[in-house]
Tab-separated table of N, CA and C and ligand atoms in Angstrom:
chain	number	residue	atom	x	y	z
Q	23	UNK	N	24.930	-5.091	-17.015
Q	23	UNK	CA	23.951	-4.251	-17.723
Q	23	UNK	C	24.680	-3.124	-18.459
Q	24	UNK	N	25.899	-3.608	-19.780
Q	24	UNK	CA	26.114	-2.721	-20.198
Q	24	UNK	C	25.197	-1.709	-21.240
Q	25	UNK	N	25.638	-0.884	-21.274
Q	25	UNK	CA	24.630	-0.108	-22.468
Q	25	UNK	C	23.512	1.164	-21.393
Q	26	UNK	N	23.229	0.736	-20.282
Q	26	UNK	CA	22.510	1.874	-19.449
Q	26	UNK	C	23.431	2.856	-18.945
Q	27	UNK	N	22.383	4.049	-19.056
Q	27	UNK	CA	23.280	5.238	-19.003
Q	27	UNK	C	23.465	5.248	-17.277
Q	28	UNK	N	24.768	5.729	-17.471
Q	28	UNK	CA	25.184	5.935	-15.823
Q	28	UNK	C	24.297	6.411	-14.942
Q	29	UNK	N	24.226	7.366	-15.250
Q	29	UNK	CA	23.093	8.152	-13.889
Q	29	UNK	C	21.541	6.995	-13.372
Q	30	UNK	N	21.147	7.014	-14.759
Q	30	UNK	CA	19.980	5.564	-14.762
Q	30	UNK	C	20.130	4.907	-13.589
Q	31	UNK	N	21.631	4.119	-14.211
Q	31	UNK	CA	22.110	3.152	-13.309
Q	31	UNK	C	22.235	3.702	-11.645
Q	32	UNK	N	22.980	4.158	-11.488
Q	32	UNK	CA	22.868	4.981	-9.864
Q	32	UNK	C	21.487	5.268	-9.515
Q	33	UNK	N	20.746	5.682	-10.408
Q	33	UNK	CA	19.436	5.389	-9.382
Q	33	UNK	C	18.862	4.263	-9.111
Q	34	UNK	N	19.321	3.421	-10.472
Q	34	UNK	CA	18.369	1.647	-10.228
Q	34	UNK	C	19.112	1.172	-8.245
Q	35	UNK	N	20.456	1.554	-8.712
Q	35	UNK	CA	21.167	0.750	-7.630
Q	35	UNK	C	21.106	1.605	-6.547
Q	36	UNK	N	20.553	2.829	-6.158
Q	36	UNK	CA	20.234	3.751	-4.942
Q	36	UNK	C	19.089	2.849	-4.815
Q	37	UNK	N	17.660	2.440	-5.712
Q	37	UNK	CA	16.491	1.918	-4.611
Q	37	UNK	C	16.982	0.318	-4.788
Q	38	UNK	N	17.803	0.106	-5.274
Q	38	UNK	CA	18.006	-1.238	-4.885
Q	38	UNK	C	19.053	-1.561	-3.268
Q	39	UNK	N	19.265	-0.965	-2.998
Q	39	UNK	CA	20.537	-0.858	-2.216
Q	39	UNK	C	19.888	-0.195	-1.020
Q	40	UNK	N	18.823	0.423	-1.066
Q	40	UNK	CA	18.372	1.281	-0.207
Q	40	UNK	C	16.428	1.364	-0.338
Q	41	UNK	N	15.952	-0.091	-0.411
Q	41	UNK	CA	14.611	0.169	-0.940
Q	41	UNK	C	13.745	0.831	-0.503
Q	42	UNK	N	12.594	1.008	-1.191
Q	42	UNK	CA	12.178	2.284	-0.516
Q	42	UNK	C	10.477	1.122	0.383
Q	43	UNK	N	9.980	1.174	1.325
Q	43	UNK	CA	8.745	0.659	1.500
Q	43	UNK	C	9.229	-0.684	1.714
Q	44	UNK	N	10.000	-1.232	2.607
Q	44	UNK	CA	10.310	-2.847	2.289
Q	44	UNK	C	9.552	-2.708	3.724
Q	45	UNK	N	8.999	-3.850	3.439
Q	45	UNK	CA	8.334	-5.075	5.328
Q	45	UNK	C	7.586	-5.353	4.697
Q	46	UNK	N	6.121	-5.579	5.774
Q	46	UNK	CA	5.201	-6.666	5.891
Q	46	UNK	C	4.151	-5.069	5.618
Q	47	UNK	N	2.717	-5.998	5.539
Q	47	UNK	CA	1.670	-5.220	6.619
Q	47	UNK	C	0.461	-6.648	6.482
Q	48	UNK	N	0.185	-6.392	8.074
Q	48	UNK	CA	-0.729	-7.543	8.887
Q	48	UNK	C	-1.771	-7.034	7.525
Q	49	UNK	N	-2.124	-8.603	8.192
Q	49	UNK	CA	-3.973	-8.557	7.372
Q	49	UNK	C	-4.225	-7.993	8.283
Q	50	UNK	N	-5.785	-7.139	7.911
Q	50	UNK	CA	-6.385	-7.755	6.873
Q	50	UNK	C	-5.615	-6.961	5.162
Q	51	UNK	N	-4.697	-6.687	5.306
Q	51	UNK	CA	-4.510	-6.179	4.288
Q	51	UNK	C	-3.813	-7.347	3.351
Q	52	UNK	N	-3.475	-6.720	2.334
Q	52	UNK	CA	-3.442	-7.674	1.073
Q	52	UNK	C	-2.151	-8.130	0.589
Q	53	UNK	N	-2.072	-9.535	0.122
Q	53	UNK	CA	-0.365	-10.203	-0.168
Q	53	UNK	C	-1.080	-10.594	-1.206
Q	54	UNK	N	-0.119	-10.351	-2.505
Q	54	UNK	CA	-0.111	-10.882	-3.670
Q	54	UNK	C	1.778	-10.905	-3.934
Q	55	UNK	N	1.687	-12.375	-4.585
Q	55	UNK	CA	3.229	-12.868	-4.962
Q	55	UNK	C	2.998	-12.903	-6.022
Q	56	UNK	N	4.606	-12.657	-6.927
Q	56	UNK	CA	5.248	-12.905	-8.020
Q	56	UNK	C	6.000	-13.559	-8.121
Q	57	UNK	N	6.536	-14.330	-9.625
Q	57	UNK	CA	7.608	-15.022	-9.645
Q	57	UNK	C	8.034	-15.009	-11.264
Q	58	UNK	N	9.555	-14.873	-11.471
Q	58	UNK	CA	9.242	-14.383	-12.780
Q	58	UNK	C	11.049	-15.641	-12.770
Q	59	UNK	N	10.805	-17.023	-13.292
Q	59	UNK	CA	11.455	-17.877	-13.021
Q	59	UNK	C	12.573	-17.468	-14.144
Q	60	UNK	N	12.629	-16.900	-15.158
Q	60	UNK	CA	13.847	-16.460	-16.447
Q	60	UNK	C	14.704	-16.244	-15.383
Q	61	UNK	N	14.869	-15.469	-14.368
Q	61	UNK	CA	16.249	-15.042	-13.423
Q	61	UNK	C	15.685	-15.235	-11.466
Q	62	UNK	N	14.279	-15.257	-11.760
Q	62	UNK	CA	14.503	-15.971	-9.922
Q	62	UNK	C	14.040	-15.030	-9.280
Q	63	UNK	N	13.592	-13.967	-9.871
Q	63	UNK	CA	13.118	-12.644	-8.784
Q	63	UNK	C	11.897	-13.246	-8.494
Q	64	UNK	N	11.899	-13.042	-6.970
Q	64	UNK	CA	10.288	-13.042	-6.617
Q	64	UNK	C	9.965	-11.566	-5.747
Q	65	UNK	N	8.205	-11.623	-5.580
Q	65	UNK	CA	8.453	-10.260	-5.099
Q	65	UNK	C	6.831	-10.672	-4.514
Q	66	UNK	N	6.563	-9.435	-3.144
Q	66	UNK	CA	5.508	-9.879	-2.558
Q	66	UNK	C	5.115	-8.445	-2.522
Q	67	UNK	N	3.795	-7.785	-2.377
Q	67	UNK	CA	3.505	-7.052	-2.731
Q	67	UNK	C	2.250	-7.067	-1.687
Q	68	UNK	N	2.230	-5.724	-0.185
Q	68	UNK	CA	1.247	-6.109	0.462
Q	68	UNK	C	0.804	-4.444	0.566
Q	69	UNK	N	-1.147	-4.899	0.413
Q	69	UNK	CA	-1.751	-3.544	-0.299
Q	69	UNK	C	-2.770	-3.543	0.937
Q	70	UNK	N	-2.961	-1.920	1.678
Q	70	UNK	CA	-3.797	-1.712	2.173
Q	70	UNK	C	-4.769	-0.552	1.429
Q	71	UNK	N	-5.518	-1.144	1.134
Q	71	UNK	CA	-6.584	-0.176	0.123
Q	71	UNK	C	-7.874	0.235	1.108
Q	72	UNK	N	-8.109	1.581	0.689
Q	72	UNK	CA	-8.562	2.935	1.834
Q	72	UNK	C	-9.753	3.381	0.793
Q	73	UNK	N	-11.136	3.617	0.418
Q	73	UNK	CA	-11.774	4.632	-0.608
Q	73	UNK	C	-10.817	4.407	-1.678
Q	74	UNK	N	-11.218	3.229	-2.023
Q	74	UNK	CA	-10.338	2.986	-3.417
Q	74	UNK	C	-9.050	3.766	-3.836
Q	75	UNK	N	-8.316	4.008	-3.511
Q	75	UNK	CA	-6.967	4.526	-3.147
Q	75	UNK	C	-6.048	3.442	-2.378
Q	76	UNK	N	-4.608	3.202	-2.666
Q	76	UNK	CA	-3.642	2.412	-2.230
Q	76	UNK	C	-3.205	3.260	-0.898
Q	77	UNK	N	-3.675	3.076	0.564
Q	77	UNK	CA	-3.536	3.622	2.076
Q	77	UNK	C	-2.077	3.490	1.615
Q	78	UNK	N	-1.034	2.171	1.967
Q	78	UNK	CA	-0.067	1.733	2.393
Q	78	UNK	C	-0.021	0.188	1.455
Q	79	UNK	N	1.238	0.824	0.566
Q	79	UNK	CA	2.249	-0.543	0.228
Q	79	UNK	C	3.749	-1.163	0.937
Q	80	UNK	N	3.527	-2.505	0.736
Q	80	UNK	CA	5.039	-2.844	1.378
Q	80	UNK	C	5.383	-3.951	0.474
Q	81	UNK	N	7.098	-3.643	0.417
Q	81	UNK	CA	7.631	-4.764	-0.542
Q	81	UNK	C	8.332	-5.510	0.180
Q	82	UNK	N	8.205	-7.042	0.166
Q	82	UNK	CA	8.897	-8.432	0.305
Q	82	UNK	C	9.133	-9.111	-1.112
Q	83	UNK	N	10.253	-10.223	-0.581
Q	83	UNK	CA	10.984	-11.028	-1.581
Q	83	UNK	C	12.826	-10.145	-1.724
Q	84	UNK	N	13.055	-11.186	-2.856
Q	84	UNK	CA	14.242	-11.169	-3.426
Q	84	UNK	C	14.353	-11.372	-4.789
Q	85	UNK	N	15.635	-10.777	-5.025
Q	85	UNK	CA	15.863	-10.620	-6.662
Q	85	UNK	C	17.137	-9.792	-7.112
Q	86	UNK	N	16.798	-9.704	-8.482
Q	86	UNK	CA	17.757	-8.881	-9.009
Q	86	UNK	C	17.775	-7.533	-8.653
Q	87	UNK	N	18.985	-6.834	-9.240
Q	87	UNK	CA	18.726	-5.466	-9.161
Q	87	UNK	C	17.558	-4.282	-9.885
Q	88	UNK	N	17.316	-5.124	-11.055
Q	88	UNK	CA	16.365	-4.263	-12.181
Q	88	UNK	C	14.855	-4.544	-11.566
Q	89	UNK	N	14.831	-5.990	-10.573
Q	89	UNK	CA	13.310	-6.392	-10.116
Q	89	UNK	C	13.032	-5.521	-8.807
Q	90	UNK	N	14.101	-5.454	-8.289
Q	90	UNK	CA	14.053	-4.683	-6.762
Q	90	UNK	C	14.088	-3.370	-6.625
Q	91	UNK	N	14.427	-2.809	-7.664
Q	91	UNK	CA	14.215	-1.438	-7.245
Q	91	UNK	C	13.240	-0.551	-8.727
Q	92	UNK	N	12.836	-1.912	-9.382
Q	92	UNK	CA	11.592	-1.582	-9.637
Q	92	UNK	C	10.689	-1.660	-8.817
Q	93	UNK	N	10.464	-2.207	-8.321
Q	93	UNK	CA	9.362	-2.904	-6.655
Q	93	UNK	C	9.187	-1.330	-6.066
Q	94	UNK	N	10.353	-0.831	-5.593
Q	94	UNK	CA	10.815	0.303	-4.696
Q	94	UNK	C	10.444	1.638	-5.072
Q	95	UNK	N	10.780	1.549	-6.902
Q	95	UNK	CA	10.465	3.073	-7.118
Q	95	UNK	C	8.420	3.068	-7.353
Q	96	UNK	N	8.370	1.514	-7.634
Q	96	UNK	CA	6.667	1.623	-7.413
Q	96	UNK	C	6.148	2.327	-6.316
Q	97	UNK	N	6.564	1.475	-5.210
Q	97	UNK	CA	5.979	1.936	-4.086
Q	97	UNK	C	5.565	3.956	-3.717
Q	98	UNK	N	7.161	4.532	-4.272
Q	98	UNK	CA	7.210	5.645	-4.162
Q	98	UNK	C	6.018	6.270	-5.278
Q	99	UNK	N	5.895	5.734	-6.192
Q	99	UNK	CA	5.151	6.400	-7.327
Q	99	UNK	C	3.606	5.895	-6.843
Q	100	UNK	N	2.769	5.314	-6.257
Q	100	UNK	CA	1.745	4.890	-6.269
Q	100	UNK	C	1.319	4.964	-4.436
Q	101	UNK	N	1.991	5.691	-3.622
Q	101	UNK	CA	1.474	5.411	-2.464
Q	101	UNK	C	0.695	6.393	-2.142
Q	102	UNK	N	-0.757	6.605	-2.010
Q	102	UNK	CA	-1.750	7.588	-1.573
Q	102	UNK	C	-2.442	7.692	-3.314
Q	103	UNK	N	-2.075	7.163	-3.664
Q	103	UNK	CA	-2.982	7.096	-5.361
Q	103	UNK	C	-4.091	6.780	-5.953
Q	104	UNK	N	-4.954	7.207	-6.169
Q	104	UNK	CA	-6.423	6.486	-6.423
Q	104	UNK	C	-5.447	4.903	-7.267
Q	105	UNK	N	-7.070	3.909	-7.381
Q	105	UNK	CA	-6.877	2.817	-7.843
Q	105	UNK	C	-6.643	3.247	-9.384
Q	106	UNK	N	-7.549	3.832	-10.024
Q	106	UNK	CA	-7.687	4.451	-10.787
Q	106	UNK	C	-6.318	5.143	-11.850
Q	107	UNK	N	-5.743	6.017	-10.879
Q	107	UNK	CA	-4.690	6.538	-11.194
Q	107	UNK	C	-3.270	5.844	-11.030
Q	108	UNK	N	-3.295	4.497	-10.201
Q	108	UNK	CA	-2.055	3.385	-10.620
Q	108	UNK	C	-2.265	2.332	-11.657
Q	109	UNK	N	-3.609	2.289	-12.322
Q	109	UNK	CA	-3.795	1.551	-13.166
Q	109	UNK	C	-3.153	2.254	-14.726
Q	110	UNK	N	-3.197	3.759	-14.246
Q	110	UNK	CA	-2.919	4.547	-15.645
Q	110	UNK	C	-0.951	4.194	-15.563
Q	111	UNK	N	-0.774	4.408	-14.299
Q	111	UNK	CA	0.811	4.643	-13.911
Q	111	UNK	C	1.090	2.899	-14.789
Q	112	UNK	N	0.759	2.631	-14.410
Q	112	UNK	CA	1.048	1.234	-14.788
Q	112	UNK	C	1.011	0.483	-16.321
Q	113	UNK	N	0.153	1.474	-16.897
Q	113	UNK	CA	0.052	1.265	-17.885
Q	113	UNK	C	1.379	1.927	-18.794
Q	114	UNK	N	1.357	3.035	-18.490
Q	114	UNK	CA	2.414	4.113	-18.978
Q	114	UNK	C	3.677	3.566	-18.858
Q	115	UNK	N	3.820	2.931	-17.282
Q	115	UNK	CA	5.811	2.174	-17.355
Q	115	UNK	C	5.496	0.834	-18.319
Q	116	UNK	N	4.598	0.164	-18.379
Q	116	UNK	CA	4.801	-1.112	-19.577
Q	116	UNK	C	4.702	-0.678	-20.510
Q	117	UNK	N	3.986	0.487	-21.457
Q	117	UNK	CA	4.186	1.147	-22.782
Q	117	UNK	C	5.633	1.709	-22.802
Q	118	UNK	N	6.458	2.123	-21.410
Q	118	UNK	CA	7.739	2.220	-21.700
Q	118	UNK	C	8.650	1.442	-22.092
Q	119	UNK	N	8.192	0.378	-21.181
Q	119	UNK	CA	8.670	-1.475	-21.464
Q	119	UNK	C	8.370	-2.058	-22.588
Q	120	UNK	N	7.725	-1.299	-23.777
Q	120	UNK	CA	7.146	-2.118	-25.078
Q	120	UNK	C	6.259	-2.980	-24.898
Q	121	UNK	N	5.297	-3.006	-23.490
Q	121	UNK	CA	4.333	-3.781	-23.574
Q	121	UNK	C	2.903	-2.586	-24.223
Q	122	UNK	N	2.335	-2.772	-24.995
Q	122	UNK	CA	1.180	-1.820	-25.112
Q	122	UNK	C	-0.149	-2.911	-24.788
Q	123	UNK	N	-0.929	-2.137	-24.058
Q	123	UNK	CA	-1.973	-2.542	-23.860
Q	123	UNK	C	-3.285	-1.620	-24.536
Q	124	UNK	N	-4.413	-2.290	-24.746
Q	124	UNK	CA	-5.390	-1.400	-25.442
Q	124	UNK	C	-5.511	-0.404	-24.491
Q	125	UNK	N	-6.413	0.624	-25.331
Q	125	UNK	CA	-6.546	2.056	-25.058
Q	125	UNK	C	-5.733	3.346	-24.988
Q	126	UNK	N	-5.833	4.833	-24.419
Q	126	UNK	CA	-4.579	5.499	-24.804
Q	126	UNK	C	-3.905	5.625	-23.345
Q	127	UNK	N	-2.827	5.450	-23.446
Q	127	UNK	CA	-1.836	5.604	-22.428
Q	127	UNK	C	-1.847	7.301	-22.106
Q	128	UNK	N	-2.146	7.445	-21.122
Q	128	UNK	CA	-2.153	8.751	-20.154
Q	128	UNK	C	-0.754	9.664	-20.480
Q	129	UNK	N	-0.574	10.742	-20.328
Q	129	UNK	CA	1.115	11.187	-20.107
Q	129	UNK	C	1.021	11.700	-18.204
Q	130	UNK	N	1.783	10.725	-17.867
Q	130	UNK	CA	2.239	10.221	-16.524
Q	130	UNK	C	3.101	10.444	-16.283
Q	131	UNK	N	3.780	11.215	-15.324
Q	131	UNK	CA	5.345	11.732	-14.509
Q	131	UNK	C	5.746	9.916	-13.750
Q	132	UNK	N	6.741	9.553	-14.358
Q	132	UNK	CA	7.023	7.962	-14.080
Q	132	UNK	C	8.287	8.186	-12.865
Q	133	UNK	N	8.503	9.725	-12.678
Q	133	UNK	CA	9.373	9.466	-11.394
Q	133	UNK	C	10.400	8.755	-12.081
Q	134	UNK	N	11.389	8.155	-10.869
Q	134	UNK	CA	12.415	7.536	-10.700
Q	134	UNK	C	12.371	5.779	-11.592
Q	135	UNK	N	11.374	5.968	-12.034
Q	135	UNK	CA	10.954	4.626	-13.033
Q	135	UNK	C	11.406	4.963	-14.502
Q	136	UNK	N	12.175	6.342	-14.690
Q	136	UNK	CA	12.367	6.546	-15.583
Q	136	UNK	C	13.812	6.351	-15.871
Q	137	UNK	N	14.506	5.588	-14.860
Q	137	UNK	CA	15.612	5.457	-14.874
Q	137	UNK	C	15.416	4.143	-15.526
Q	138	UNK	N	14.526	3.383	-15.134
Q	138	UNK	CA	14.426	2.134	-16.268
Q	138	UNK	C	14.079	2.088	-17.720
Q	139	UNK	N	14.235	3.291	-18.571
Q	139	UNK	CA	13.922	2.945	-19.846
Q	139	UNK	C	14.781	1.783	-20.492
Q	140	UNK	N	16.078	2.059	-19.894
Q	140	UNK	CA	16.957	1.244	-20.967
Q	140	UNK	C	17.170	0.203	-21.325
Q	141	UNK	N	16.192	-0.426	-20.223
Q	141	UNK	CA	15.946	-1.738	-20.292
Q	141	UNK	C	14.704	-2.208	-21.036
Q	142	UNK	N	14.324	-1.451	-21.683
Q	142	UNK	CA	13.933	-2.354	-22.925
Q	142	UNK	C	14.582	-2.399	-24.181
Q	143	UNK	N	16.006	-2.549	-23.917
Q	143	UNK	CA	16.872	-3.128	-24.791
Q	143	UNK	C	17.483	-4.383	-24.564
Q	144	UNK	N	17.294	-4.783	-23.395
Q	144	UNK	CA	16.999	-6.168	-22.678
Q	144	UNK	C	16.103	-6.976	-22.652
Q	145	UNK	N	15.294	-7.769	-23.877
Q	145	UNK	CA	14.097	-7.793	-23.565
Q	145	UNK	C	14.304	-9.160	-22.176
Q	146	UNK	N	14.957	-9.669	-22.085
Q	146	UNK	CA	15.088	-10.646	-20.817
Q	146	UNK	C	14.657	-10.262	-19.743
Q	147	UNK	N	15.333	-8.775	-19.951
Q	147	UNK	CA	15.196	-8.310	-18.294
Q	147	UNK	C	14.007	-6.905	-17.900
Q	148	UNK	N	13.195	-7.529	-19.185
Q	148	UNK	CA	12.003	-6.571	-19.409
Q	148	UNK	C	11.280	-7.014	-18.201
Q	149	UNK	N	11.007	-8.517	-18.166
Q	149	UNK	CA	10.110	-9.358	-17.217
Q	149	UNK	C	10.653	-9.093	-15.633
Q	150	UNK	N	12.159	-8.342	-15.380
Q	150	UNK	CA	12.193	-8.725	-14.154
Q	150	UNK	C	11.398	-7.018	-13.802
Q	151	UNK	N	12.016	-6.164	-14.705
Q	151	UNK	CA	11.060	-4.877	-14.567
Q	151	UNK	C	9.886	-4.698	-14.194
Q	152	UNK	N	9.304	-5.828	-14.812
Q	152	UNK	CA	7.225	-5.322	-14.757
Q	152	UNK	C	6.823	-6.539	-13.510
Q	153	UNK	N	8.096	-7.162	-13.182
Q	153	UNK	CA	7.478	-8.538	-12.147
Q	153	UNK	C	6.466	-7.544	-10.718
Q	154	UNK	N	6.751	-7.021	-10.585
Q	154	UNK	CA	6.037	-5.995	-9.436
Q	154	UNK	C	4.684	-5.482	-9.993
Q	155	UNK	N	5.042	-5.282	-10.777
Q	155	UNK	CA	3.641	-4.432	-11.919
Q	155	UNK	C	2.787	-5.207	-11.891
Q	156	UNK	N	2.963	-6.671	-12.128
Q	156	UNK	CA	2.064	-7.171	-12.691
Q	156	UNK	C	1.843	-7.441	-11.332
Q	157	UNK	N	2.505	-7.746	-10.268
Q	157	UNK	CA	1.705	-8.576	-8.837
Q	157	UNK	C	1.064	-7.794	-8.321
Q	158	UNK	N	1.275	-6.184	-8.793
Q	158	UNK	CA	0.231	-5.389	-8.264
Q	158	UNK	C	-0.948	-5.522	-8.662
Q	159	UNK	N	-0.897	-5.502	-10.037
Q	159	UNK	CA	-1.910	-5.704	-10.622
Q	159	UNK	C	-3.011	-6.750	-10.336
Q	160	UNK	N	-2.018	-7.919	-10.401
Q	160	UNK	CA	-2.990	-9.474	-9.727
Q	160	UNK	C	-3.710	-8.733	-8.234
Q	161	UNK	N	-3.194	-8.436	-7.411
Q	161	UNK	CA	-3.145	-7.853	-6.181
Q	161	UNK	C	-4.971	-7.239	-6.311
Q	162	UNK	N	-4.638	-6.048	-6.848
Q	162	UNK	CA	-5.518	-5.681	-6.832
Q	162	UNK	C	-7.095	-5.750	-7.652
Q	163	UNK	N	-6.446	-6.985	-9.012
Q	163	UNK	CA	-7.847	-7.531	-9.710
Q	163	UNK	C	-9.036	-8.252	-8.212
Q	164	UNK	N	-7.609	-9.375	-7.790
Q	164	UNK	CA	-8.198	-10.617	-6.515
Q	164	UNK	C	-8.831	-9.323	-4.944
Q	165	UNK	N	-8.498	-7.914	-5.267
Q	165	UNK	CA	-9.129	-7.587	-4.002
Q	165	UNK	C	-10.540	-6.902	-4.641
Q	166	UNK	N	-10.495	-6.608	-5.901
Q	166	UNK	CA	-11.701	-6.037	-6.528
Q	166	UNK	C	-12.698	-7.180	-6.444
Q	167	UNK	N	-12.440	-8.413	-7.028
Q	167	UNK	CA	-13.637	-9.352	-7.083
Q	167	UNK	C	-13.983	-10.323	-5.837
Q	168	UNK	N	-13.143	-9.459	-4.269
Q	168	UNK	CA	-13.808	-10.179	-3.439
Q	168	UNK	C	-14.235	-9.181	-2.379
Q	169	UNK	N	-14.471	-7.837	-3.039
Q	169	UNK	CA	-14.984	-7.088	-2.498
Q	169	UNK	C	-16.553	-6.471	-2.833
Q	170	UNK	N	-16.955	-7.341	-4.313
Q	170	UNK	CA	-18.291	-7.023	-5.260
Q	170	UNK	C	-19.125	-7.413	-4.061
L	167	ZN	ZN1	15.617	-10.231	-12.529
């Protein structure tokens, strides 16, 4: 990963090396998987949701360095968060990633996720970035529509 600025880098590879939120959590709480086959990261993503707020996340799987401690600095950025307010977070790191989605993107403190800008000069390794993002996301569409 040439081209990322050093410091960046030392933090990607501090939550990769040292993740932050890794295990399980029993049902009834929630497993949603990813798989983002360009490089092989997978990632599991288990959500205990409290008054619409994320109680407790935990990260499973394997991967790269850019997928894993994206996973990690999620966890840190979204744990005790309304639903609400990780949908904005989420939106804000893929508008960092050059994904834009409709509507206006919030201005959001992205934390230690901000060590990943530089990788959207990668667009390859854009996908291993948001692979967490999005399983959150799945995660929590599949717990909304079986909770109506
Ligand atoms: Zn990857």
């Amino acid at each position: 990963m040439d081209g990322l600025d050093e410091l960046y880098m030392e933090i990607i590879l501090d939550h990769y090396r040292d993740p932050r939120n890794r295990g399980e959590l029993a049902p009834p709480a929630y497993m949603a998987e990813g798989f983002n086959p360009m490089c092989g990261d997978e990632v599991k993503v288990f959500l205990d949701i409290e008054n619409n707020a994320v109680k407790e996340i935990r990260i499973g799987g394997q991967g790269c360095s850019i997928s894993q401690a994206s996973a990690s600095m999620m966890t840190t950025l979204i744990e005790g968060k309304s639903i609400k307010e990780v949908h904005q977070i989420s939106k804000a790191f893929k508008s960092m990633m050059a994904i834009n989605e409709e509507g206006v993107v919030e201005d959001v403190d992205l934390g230690d996720l901000e060590a990943l800008q530089g990788v959207v000069k990668f667009p390859l390794r854009i996908k291993c970035a948001i692979l967490s993002w999005h399983t959150l996301e799945q995660g929590l569409k599949e717990i909304a529509a079986s909770t109506q």
